[in-house]
PDB file of C-alpha atoms in Angstrom:
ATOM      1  CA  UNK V   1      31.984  26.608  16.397  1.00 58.00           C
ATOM      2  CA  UNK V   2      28.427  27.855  15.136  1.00 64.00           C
ATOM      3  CA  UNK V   3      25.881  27.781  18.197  1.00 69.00           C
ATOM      4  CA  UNK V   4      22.698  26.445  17.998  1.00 71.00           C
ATOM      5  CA  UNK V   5      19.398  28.738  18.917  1.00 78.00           C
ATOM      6  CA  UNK V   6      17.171  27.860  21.456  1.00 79.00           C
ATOM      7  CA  UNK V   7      14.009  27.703  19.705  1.00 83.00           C
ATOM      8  CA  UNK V   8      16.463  24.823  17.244  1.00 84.00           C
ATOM      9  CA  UNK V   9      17.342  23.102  20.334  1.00 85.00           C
ATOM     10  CA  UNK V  10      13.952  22.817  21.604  1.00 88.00           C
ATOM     11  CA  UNK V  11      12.512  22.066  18.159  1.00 88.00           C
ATOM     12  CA  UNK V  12      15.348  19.116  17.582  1.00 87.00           C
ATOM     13  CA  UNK V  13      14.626  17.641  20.810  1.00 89.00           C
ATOM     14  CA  UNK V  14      10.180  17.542  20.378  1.00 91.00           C
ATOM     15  CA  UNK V  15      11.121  16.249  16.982  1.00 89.00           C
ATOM     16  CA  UNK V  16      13.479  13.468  18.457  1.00 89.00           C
ATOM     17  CA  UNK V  17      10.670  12.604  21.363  1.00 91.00           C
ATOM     18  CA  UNK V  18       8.084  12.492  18.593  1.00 89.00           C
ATOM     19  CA  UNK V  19      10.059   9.840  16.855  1.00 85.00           C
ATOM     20  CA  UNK V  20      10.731   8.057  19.560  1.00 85.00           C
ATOM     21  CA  UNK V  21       6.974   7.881  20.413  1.00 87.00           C
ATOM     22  CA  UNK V  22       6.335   6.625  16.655  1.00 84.00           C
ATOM     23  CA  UNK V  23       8.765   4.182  17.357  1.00 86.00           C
ATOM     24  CA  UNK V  24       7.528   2.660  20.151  1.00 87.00           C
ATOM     25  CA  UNK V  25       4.474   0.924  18.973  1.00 85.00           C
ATOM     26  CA  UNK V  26       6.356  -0.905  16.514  1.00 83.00           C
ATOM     27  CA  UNK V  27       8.941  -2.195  18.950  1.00 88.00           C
ATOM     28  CA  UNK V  28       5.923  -2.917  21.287  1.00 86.00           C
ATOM     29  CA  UNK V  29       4.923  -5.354  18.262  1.00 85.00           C
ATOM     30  CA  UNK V  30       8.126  -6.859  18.124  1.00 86.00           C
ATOM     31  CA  UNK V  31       9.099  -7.544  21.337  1.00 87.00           C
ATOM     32  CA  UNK V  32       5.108  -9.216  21.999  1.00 85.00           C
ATOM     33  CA  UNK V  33       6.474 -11.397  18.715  1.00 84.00           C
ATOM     34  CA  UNK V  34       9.062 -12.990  20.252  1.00 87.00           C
ATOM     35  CA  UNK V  35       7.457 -13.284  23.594  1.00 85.00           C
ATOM     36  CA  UNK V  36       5.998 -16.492  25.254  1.00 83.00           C
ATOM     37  CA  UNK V  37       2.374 -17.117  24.932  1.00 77.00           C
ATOM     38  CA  UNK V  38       1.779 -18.131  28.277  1.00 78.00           C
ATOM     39  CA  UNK V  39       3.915 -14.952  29.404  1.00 80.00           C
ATOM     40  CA  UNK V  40       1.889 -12.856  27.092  1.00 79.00           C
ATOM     41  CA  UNK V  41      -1.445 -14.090  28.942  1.00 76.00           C
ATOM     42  CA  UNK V  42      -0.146 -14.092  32.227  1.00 79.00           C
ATOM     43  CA  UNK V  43       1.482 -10.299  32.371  1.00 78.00           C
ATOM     44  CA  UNK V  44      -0.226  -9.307  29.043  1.00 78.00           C
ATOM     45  CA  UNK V  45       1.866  -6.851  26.943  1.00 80.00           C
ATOM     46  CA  UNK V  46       5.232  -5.604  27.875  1.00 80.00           C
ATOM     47  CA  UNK V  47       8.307  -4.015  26.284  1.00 81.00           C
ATOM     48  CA  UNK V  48      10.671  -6.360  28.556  1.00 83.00           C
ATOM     49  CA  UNK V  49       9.530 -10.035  27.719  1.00 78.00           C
ATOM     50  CA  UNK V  50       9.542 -11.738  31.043  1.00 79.00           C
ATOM     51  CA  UNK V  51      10.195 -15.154  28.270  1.00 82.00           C
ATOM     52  CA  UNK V  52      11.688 -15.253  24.969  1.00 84.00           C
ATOM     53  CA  UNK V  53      10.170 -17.501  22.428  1.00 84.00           C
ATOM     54  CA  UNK V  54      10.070 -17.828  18.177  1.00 84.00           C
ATOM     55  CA  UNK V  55       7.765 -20.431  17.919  1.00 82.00           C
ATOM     56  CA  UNK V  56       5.300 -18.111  15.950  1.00 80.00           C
ATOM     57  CA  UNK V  57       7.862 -17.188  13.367  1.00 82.00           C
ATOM     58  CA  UNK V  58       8.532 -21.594  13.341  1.00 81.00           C
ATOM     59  CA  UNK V  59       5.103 -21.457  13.161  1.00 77.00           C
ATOM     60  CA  UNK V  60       4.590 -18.869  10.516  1.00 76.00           C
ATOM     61  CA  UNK V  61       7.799 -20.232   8.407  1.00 77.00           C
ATOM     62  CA  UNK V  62       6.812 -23.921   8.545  1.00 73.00           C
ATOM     63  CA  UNK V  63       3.619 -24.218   6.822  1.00 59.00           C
ATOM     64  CA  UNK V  64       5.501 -25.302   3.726  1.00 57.00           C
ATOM     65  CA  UNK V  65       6.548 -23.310   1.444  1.00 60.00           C
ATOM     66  CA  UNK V  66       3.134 -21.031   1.296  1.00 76.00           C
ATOM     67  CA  UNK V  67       5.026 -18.035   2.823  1.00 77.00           C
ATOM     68  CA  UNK V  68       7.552 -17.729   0.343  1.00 79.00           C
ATOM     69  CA  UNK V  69       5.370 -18.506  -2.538  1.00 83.00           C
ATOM     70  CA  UNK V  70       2.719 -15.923  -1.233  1.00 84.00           C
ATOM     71  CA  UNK V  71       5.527 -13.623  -0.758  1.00 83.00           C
ATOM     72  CA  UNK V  72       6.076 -14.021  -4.353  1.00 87.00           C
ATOM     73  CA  UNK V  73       2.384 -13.541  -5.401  1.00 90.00           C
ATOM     74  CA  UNK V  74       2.556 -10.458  -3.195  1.00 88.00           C
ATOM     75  CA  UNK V  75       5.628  -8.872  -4.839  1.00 89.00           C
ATOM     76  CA  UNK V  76       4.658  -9.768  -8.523  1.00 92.00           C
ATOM     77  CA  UNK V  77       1.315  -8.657  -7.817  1.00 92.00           C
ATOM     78  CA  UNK V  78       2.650  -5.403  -5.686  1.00 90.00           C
ATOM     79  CA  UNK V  79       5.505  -4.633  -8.580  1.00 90.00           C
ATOM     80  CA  UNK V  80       2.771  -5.152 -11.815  1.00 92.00           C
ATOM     81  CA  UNK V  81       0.316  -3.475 -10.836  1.00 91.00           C
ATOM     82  CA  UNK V  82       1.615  -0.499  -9.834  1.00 90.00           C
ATOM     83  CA  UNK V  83       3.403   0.032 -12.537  1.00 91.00           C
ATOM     84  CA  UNK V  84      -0.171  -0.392 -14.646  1.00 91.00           C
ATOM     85  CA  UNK V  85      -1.498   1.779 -12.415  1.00 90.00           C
ATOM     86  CA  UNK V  86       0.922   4.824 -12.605  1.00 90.00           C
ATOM     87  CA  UNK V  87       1.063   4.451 -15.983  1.00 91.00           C
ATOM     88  CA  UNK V  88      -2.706   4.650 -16.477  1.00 90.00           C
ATOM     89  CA  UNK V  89      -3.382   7.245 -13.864  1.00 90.00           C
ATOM     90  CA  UNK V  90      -0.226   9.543 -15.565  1.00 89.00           C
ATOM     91  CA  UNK V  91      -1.617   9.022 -18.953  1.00 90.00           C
ATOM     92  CA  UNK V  92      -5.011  10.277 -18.156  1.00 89.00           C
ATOM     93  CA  UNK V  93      -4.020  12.650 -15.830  1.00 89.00           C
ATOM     94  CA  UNK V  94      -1.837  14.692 -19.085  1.00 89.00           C
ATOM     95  CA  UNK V  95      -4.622  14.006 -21.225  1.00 89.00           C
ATOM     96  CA  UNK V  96      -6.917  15.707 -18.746  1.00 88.00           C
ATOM     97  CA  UNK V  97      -4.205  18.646 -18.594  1.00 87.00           C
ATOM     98  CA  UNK V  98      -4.331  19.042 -21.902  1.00 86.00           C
ATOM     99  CA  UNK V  99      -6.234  22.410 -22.741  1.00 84.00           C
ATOM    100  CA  UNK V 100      -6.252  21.573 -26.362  1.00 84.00           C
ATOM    101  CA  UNK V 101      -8.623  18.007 -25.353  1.00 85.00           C
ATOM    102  CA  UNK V 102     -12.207  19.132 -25.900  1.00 85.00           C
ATOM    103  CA  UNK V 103     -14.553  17.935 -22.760  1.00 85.00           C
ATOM    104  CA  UNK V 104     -11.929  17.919 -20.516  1.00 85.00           C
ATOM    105  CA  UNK V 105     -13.606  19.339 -17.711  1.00 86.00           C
ATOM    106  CA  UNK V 106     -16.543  17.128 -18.271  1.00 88.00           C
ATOM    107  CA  UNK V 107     -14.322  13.998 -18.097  1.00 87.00           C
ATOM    108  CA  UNK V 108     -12.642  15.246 -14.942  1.00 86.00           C
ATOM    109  CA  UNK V 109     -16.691  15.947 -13.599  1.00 87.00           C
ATOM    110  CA  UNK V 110     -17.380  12.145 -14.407  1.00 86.00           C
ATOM    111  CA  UNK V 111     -13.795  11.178 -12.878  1.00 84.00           C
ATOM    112  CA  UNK V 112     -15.250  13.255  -9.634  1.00 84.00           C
ATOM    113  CA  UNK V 113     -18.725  11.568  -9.637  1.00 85.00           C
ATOM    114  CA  UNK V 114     -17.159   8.070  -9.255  1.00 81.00           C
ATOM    115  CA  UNK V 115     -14.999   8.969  -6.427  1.00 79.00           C
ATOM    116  CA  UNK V 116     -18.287   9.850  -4.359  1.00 79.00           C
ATOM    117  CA  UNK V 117     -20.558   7.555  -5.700  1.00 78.00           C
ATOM    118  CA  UNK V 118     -19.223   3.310  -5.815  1.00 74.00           C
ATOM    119  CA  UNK V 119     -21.363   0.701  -7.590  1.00 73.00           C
ATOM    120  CA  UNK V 120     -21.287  -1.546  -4.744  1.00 79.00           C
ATOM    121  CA  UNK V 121     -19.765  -5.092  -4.227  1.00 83.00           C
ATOM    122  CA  UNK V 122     -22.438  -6.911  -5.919  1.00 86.00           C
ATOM    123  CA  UNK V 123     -21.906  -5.076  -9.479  1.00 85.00           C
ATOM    124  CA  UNK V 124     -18.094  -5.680  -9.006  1.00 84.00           C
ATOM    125  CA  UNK V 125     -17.960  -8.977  -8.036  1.00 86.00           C
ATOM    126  CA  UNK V 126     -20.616 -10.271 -11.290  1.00 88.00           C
ATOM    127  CA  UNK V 127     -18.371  -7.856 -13.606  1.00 87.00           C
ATOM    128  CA  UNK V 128     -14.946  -9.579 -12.607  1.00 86.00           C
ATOM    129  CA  UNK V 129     -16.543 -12.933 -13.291  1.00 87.00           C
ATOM    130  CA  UNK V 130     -17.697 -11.935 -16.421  1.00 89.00           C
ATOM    131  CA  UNK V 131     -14.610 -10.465 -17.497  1.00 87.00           C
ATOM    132  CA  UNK V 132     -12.918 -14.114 -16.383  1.00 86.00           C
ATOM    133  CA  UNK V 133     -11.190 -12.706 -13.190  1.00 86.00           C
ATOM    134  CA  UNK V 134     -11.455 -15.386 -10.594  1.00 85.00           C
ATOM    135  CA  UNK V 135      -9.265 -17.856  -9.537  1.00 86.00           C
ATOM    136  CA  UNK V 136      -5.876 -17.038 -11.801  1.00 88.00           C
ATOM    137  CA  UNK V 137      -3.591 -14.373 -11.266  1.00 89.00           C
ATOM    138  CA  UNK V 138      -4.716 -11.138 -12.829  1.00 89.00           C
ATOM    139  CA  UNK V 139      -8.193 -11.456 -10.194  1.00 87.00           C
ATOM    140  CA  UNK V 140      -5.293  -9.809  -7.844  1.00 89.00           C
ATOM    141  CA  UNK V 141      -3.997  -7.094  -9.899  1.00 88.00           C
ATOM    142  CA  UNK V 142      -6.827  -6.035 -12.812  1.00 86.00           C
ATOM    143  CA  UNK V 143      -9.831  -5.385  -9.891  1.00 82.00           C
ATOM    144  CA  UNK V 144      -7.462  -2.900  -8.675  1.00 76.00           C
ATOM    145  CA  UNK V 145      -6.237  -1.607 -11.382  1.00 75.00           C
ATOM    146  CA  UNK V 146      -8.843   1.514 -12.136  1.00 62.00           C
ATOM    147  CA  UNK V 147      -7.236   3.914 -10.877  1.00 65.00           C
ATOM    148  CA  UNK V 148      -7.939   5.859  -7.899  1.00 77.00           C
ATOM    149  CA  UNK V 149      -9.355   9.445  -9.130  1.00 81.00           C
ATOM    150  CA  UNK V 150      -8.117  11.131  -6.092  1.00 84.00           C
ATOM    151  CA  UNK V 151      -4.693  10.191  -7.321  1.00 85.00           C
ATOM    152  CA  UNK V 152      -5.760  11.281 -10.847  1.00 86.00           C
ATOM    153  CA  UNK V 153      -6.318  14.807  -9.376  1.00 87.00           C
ATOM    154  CA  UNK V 154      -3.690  14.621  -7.958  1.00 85.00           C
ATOM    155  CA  UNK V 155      -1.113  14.490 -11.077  1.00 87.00           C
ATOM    156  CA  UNK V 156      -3.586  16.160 -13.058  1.00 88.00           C
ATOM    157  CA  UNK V 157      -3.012  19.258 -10.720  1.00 86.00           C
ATOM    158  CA  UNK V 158       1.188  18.995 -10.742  1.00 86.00           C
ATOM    159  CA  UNK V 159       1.008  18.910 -14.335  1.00 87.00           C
ATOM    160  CA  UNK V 160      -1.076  22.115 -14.565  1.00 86.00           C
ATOM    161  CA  UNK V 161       2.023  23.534 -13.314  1.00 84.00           C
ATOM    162  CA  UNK V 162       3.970  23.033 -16.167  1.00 85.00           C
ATOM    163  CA  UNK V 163       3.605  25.849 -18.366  1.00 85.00           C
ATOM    164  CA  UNK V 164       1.883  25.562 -21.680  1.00 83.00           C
ATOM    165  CA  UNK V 165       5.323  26.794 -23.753  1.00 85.00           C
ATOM    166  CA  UNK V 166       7.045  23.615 -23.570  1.00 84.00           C
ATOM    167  CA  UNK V 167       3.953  21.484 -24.987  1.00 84.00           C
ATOM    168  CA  UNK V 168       3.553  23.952 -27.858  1.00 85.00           C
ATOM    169  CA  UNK V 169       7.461  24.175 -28.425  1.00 86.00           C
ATOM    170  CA  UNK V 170       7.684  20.695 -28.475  1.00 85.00           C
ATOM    171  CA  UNK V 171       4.860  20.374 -30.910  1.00 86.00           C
ATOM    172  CA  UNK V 172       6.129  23.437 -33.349  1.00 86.00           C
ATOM    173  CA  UNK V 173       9.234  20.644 -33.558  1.00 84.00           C
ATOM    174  CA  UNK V 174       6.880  17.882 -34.701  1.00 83.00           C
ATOM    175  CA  UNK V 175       6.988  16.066 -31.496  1.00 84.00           C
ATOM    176  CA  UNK V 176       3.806  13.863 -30.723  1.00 86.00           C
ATOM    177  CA  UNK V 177       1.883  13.650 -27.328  1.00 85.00           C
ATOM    178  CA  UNK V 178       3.081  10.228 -26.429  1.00 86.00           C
ATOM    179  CA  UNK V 179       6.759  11.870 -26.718  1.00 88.00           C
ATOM    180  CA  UNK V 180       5.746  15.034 -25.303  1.00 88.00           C
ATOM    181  CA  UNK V 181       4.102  13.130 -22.262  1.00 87.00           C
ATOM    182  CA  UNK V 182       6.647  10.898 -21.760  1.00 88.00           C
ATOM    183  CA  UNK V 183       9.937  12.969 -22.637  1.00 87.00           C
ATOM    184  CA  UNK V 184       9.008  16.380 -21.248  1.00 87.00           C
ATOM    185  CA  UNK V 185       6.009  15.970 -18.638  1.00 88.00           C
ATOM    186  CA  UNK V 186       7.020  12.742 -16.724  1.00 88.00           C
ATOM    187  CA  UNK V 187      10.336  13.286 -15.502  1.00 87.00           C
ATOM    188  CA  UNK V 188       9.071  16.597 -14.241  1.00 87.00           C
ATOM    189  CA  UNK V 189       6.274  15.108 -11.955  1.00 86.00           C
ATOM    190  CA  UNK V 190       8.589  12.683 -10.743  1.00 84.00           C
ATOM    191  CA  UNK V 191       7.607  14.065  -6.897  1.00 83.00           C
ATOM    192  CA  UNK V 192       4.018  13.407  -7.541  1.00 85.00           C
ATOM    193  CA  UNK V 193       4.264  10.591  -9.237  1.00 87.00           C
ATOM    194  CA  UNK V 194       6.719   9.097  -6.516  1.00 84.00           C
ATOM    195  CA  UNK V 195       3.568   9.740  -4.275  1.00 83.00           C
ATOM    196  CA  UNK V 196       1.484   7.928  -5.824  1.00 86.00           C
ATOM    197  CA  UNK V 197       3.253   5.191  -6.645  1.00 86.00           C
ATOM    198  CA  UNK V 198       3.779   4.691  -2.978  1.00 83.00           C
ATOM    199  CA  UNK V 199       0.027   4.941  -2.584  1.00 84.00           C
ATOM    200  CA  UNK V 200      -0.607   2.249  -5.254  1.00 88.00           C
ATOM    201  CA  UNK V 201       2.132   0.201  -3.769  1.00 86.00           C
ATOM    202  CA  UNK V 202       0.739  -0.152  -0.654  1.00 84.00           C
ATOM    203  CA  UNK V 203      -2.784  -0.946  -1.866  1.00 87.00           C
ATOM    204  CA  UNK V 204      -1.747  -4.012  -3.650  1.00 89.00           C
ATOM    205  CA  UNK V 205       0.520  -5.055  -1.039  1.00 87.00           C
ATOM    206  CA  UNK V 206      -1.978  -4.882   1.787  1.00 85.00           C
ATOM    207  CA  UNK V 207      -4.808  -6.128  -0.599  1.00 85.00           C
ATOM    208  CA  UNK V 208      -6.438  -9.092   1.209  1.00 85.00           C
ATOM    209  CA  UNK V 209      -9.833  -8.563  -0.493  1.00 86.00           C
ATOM    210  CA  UNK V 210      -9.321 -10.239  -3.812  1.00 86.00           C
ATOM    211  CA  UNK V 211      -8.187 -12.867  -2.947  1.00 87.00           C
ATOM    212  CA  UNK V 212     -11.254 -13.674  -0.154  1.00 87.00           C
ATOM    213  CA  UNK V 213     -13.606 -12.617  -3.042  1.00 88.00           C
ATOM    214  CA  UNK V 214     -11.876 -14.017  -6.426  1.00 88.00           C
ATOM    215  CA  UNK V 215      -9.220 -17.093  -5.113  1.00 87.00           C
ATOM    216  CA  UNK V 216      -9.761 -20.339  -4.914  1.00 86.00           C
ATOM    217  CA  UNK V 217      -7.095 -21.732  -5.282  1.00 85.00           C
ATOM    218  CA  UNK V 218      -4.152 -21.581  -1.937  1.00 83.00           C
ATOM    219  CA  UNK V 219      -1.001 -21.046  -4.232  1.00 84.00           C
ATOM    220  CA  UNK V 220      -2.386 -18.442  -5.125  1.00 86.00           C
ATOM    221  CA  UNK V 221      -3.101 -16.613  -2.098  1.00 87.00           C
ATOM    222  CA  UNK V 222      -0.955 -13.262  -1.125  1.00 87.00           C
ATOM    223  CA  UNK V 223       0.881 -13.129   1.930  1.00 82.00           C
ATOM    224  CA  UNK V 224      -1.543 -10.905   3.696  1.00 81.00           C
ATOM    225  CA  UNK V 225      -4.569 -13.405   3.310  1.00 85.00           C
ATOM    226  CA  UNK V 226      -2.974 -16.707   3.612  1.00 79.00           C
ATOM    227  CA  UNK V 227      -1.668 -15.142   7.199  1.00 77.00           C
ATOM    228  CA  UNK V 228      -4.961 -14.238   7.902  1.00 79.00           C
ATOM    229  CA  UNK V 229      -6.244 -17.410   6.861  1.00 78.00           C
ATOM    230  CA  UNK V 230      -3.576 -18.701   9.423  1.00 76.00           C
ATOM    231  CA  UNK V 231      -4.829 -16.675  12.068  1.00 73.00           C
ATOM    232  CA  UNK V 232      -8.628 -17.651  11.723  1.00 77.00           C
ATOM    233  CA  UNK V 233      -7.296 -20.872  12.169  1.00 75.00           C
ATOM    234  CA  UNK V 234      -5.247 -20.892  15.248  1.00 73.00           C
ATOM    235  CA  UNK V 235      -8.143 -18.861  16.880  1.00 73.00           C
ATOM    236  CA  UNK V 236     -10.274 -21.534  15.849  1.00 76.00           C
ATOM    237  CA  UNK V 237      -8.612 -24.684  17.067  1.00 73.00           C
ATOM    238  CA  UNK V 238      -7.846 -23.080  20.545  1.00 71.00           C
ATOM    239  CA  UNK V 239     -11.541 -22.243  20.806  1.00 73.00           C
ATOM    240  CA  UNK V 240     -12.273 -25.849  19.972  1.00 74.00           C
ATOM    241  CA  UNK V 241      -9.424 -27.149  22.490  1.00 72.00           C
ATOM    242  CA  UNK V 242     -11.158 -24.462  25.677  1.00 71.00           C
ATOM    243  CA  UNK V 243     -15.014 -25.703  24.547  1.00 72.00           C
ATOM    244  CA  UNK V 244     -13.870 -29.492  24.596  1.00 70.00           C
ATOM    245  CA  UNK V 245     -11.318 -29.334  27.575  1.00 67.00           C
ATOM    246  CA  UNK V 246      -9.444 -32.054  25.674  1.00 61.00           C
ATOM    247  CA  UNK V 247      -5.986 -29.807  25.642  1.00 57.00           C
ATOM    248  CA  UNK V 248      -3.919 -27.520  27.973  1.00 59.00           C
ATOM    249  CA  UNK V 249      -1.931 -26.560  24.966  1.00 57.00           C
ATOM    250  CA  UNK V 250      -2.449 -23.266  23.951  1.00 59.00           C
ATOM    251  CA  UNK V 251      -1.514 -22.214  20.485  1.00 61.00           C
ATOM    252  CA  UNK V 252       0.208 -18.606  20.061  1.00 62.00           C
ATOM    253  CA  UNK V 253      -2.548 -16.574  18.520  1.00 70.00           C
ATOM    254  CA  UNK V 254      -0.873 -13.229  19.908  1.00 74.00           C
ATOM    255  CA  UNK V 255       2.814 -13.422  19.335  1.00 78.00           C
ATOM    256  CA  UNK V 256       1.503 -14.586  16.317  1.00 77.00           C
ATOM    257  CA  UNK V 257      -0.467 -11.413  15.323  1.00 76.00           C
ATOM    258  CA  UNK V 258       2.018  -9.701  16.350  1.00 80.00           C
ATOM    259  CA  UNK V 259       4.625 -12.116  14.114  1.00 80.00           C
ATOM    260  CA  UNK V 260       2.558 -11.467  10.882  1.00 77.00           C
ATOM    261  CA  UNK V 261       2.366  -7.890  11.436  1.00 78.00           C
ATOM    262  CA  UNK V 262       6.394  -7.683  11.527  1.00 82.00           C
ATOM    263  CA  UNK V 263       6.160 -10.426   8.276  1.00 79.00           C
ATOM    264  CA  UNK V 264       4.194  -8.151   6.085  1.00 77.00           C
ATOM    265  CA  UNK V 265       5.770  -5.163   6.492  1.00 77.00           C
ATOM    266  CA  UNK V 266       8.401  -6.838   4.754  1.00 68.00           C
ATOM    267  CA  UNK V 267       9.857  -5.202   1.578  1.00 68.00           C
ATOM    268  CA  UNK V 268       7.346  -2.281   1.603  1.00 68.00           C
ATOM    269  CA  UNK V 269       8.991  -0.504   4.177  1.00 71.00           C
ATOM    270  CA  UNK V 270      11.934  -0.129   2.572  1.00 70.00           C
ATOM    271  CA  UNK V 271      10.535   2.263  -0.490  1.00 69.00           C
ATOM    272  CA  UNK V 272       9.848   4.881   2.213  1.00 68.00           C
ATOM    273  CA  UNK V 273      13.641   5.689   1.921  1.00 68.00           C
ATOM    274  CA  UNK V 274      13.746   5.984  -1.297  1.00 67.00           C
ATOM    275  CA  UNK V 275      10.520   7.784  -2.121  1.00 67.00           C
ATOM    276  CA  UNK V 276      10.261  10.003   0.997  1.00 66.00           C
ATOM    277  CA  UNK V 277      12.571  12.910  -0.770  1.00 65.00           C
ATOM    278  CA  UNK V 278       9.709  13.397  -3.231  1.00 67.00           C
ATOM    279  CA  UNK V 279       6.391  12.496  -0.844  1.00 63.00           C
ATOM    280  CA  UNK V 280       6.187  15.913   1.093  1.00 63.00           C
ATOM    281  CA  UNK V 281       6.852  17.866  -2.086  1.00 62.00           C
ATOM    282  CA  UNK V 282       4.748  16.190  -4.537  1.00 58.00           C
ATOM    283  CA  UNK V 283       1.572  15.538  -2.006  1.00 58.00           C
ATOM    284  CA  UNK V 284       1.798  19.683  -0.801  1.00 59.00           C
ATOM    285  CA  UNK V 285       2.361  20.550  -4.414  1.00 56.00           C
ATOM    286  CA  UNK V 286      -0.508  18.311  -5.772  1.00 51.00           C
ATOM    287  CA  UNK V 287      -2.829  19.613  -3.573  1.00 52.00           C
ATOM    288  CA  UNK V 288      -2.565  23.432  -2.705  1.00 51.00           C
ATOM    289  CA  UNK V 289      -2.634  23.988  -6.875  1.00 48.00           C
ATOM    290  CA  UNK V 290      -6.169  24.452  -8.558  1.00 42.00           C
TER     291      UNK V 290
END
């Protein structure tokens, strides 16, 4: 039977204590979910729920049919544009890796200059108008869609990795870029671009902004806002109930935070699983190469 070291056995057991400390806060927000309000303001947080209740997830789940049609906006949204936006970003980021592209290094300078420097909101919000982006659809995914530079770098640097042979080989055989880039160069940054894709997937899903900026109209609202929006309201009315002293109902604006938090984690969580063999390697790869 092979024997375990001591410096394993302590290094297993700070890395199980670790997880269990990572763990904690997010079964601290699920047991406050399903705990009475009035037991919530009375003892305040707690692990053990002195009362059980899931009237904020009745609450959350009966406003009509808005959660599962913003749950739609948030997937279609979440699923479209990151697939723009790793397609974009992994485009530009071979073109910039491309020592035969003249100016490269100047177009990676003005890539750098507008990660620093931002226009501001003002400029952005009279450009998307403009351009037709409020109130439909693509105001949630085309905002978003230029690319983050950081993440630019980021491929830009795995791909200067790949040694120059394979381009030219692949070019002495008459292949063109767009095969060369997307035959040869792609499925060998699949780490990196795994990383980013969870980076651009979790941008759109926890993208609120939009929709306060560019929606109108409430079936189109993503998940994250119209819970918001939900929030603002509860706050509101029990505000309005304490001022007037017209109600000793209190609505669940806690549990209920804590309810929308466990709601939008939703189907994000479950791409850590599948992405998390290529995060470590693509991020420390990305980054420690010049």
């Amino acid at each position: 039977m092979k024997r375990i070291s001591f410096s394993r056995t302590v290094m297993y057991t700070l890395t199980a204590v670790y997880s269990a400390l990572c763990l904690l806060p997010m079964l601290l927000v699920l047991m406050i979910s399903i705990t009475d309000e009035d037991a919530i303001l009375k003892n305040g947080y707690s692990l053990f729920p002195e009362k059980f209740s899931l009237y904020a997830y009745k609450l959350i789940f009966t406003s009509g049919s808005q959660v599962i049609q913003s749950y739609g906006i948030s997937i279609f949204v979440t699923l479209v544009g990151t697939t723009l936006a790793l397609l974009i970003t992994s485009m530009a980021g071979y073109t910039l890796a491309n020592k035969n592209v003249r100016y490269r290094n100047l177009l990676a300078l003005y890539f750098f200059i507008t990660m620093i420097f931002s226009a501001g909101i003002v400029p952005w919000y009279l450009m998307n108008r403009a351009l037709g982006l409020t109130d439909n659809i693509l105001a949630l995914i085309i905002p978003s869609l230029l690319f983050s530079p950081f993440n630019l770098f980021l491929v830009r640097n795995f791909m200067n990795g790949i040694p120059d042979s394979l381009r030219e080989s692949a070019t002495i055989d008459g292949a063109s870029d767009i095969v060369i880039a997307f035959k040869i160069y792609l499925p060998l940054c699949k780490p990196v671009l795994a990383t980013i894709a969870l980076f651009y997937g979790l941008d759109y899903w926890n993208n609120w902004w939009n929709a306060i900026m560019l929606i109108d109209t409430k079936d189109l609202y993503p998940l994250q806002f119209m819970l918001l929006q939900m929030q603002s309201e509860i706050s509101m009315l029990n505000d309005m109930a304490m001022l007037a002293g017209t109600s000793d109902v209190t609505l669940p604006s806690e549990s209920v935070k804590m309810a929308t938090a466990i709601v939008t984690i939703g189907p994000i969580i479950f791409l850590y699983p599948y992405l998390q063999k290529y995060f470590v390697k693509g991020l420390v790869i990305g980054s420690v190469k010049g």
